[in-house]
PDB file of C-alpha atoms in Angstrom:
ATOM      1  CA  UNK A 611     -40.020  52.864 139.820  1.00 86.00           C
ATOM      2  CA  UNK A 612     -41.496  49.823 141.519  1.00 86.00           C
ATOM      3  CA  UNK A 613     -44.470  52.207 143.063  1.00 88.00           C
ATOM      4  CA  UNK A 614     -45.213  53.306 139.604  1.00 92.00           C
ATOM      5  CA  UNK A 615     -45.284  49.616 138.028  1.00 92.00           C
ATOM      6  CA  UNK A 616     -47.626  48.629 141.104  1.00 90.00           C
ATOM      7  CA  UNK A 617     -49.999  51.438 140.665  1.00 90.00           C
ATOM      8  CA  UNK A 618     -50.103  51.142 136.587  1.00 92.00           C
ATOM      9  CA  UNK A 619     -51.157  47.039 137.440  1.00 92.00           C
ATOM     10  CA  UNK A 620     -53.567  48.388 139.979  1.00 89.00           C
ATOM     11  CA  UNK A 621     -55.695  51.035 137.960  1.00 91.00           C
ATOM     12  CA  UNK A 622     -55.598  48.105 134.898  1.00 92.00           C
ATOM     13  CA  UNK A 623     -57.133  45.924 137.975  1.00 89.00           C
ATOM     14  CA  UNK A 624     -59.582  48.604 138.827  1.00 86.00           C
ATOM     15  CA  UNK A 625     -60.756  49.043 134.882  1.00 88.00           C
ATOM     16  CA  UNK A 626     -61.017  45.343 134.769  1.00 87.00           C
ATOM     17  CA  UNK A 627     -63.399  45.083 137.954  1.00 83.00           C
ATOM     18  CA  UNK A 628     -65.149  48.240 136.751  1.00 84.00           C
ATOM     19  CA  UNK A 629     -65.469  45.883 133.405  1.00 85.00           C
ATOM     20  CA  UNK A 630     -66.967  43.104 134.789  1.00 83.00           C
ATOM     21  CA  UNK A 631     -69.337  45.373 137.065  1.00 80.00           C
ATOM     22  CA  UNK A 632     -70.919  46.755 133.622  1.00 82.00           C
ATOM     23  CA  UNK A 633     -71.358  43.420 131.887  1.00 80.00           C
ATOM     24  CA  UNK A 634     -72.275  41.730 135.223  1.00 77.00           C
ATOM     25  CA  UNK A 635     -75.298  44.388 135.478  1.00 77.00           C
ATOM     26  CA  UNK A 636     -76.037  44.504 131.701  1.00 78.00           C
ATOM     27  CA  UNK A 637     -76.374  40.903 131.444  1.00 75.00           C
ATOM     28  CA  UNK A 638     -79.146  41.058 134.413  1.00 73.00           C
ATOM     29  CA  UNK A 639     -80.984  43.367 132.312  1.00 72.00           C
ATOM     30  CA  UNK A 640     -80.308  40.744 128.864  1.00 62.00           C
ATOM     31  CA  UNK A 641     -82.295  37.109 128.846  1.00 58.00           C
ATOM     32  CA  UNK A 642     -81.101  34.202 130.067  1.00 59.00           C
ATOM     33  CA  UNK A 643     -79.446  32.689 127.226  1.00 57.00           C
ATOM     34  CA  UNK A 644     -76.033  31.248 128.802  1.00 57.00           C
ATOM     35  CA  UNK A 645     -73.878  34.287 127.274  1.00 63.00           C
ATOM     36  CA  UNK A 646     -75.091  37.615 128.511  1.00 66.00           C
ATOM     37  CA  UNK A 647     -74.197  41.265 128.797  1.00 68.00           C
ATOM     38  CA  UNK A 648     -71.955  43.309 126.664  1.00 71.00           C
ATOM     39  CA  UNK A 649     -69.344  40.919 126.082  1.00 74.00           C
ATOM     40  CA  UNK A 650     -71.483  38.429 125.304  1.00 77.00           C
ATOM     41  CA  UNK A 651     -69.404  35.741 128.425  1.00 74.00           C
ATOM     42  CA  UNK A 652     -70.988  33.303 130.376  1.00 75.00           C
ATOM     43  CA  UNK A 653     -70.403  33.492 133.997  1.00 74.00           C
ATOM     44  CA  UNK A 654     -67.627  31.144 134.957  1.00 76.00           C
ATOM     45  CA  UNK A 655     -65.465  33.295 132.136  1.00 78.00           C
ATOM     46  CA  UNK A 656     -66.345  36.497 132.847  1.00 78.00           C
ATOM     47  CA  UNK A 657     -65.235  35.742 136.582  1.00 77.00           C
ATOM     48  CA  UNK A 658     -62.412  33.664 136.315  1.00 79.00           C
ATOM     49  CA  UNK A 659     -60.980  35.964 132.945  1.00 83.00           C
ATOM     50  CA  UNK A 660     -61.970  39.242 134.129  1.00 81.00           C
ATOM     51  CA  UNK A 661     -62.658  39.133 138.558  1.00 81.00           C
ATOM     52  CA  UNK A 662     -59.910  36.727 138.548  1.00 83.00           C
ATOM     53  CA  UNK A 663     -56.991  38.907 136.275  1.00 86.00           C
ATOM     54  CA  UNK A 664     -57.686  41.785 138.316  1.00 86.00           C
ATOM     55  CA  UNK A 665     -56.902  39.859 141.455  1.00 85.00           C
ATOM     56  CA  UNK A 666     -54.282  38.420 139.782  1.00 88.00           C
ATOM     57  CA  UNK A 667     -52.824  41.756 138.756  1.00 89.00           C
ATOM     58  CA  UNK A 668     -53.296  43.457 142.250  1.00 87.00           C
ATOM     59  CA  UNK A 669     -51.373  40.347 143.620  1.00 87.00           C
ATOM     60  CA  UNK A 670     -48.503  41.162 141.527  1.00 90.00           C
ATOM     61  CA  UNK A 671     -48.405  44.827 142.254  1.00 89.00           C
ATOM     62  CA  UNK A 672     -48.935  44.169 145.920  1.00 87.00           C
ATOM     63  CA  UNK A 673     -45.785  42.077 145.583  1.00 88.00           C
ATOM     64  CA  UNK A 674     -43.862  44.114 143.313  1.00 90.00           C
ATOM     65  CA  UNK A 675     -44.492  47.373 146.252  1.00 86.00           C
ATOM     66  CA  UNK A 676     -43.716  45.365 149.471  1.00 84.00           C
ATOM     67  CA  UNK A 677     -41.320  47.318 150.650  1.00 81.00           C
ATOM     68  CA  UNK A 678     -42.187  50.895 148.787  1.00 83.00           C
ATOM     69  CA  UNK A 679     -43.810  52.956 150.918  1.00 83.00           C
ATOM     70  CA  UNK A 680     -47.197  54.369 149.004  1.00 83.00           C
ATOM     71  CA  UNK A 681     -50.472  55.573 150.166  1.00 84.00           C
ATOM     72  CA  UNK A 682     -51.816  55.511 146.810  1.00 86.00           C
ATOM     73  CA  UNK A 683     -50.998  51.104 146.239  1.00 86.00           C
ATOM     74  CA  UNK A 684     -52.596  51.115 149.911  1.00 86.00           C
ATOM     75  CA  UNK A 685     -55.992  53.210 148.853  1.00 86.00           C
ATOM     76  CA  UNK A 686     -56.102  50.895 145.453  1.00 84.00           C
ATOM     77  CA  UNK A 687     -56.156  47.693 147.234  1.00 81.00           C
ATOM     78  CA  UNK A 688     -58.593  48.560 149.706  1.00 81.00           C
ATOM     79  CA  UNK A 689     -60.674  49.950 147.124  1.00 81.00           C
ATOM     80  CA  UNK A 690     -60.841  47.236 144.987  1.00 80.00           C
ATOM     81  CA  UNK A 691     -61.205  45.036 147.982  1.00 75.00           C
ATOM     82  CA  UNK A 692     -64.666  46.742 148.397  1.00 73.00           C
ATOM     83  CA  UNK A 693     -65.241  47.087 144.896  1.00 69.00           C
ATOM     84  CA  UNK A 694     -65.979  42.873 144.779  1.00 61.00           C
ATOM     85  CA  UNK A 695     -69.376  42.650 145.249  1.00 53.00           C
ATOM     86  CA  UNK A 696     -71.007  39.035 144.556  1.00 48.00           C
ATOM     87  CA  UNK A 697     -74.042  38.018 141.984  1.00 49.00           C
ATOM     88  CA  UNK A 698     -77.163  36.191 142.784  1.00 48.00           C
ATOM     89  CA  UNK A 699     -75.687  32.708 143.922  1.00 51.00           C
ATOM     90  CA  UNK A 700     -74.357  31.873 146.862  1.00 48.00           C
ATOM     91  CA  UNK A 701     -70.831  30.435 145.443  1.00 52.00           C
ATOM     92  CA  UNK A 702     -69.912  33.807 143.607  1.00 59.00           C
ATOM     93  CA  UNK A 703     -71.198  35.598 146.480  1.00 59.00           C
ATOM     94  CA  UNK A 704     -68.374  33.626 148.545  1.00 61.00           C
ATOM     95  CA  UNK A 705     -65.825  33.518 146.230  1.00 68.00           C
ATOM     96  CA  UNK A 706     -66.201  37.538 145.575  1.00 68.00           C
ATOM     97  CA  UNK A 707     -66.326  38.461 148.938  1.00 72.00           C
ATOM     98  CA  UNK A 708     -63.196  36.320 149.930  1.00 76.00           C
ATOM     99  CA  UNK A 709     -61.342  37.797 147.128  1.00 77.00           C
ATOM    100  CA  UNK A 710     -62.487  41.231 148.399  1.00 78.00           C
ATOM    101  CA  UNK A 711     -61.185  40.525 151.600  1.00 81.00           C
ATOM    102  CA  UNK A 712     -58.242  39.071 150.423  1.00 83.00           C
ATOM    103  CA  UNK A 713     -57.352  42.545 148.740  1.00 83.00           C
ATOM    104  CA  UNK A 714     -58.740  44.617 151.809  1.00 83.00           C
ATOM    105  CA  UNK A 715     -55.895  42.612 153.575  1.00 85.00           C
ATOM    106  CA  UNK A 716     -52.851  42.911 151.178  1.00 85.00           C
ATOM    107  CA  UNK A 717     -53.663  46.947 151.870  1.00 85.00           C
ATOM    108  CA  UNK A 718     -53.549  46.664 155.679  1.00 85.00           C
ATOM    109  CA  UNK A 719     -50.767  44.508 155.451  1.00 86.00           C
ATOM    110  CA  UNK A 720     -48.920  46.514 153.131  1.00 83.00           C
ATOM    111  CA  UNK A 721     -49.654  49.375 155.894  1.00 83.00           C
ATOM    112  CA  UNK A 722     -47.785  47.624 158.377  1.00 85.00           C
ATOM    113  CA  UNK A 723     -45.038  46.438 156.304  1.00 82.00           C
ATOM    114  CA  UNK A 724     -44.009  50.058 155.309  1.00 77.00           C
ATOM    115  CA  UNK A 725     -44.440  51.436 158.699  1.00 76.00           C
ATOM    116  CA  UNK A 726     -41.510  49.907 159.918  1.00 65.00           C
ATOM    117  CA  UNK A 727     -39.072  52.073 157.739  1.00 56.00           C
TER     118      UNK A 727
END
């Protein structure tokens, strides 16, 4: 049961990342008004409401699965961890990519933690 509540958090992560992606690369495309793309959200909320919920919500699924042995929680962390990919200054390029690798690492850990059973 726990498996299944981690991966249900983890694909609503993955639609949220896959989200901000699409308004990330249609606001590139709109002018530079201050509220861009298809949501019409200015940066700092479209990062911290949608980049930083998903994190949020892998966090929690991460935790909820410690102990659970699945491939699938494993493969959805990574993924997402790779799925971060920064914008065009250098802050959200750090923050992104430290997020990303923060996810990348809940999956390995979560590799090691279940190969002990």
């Amino acid at each position: 049961m726990r498996t299944k509540i981690s991966v249900i958090l983890l694909f609503i992560s993955l639609a949220l990342l896959i989200i901000y992606g699409a308004d990330v690369i249609s606001s590139k495309m709109a002018s530079n008004d201050g509220k861009s793309g298809f949501l019409q959200l200015n940066e700092a909320i479209r990062g911290g409401g949608l980049g930083g919920g998903a994190v949020i919500l892998s966090i929690i699924a991460f935790a909820i699965s410690m102990k659970e042995r699945s491939t699938l929680v494993v493969v959805l962390l990574i993924a997402q961890g790779m799925v971060h990919d920064g914008g065009s200054k250098s802050s959200t390029v750090y923050g992104t990519t430290g997020l990303g690798i923060l996810l990348v690492a809940l999956g390995i850990v979560k590799v090691f933690i279940t190969r002990k059973k």
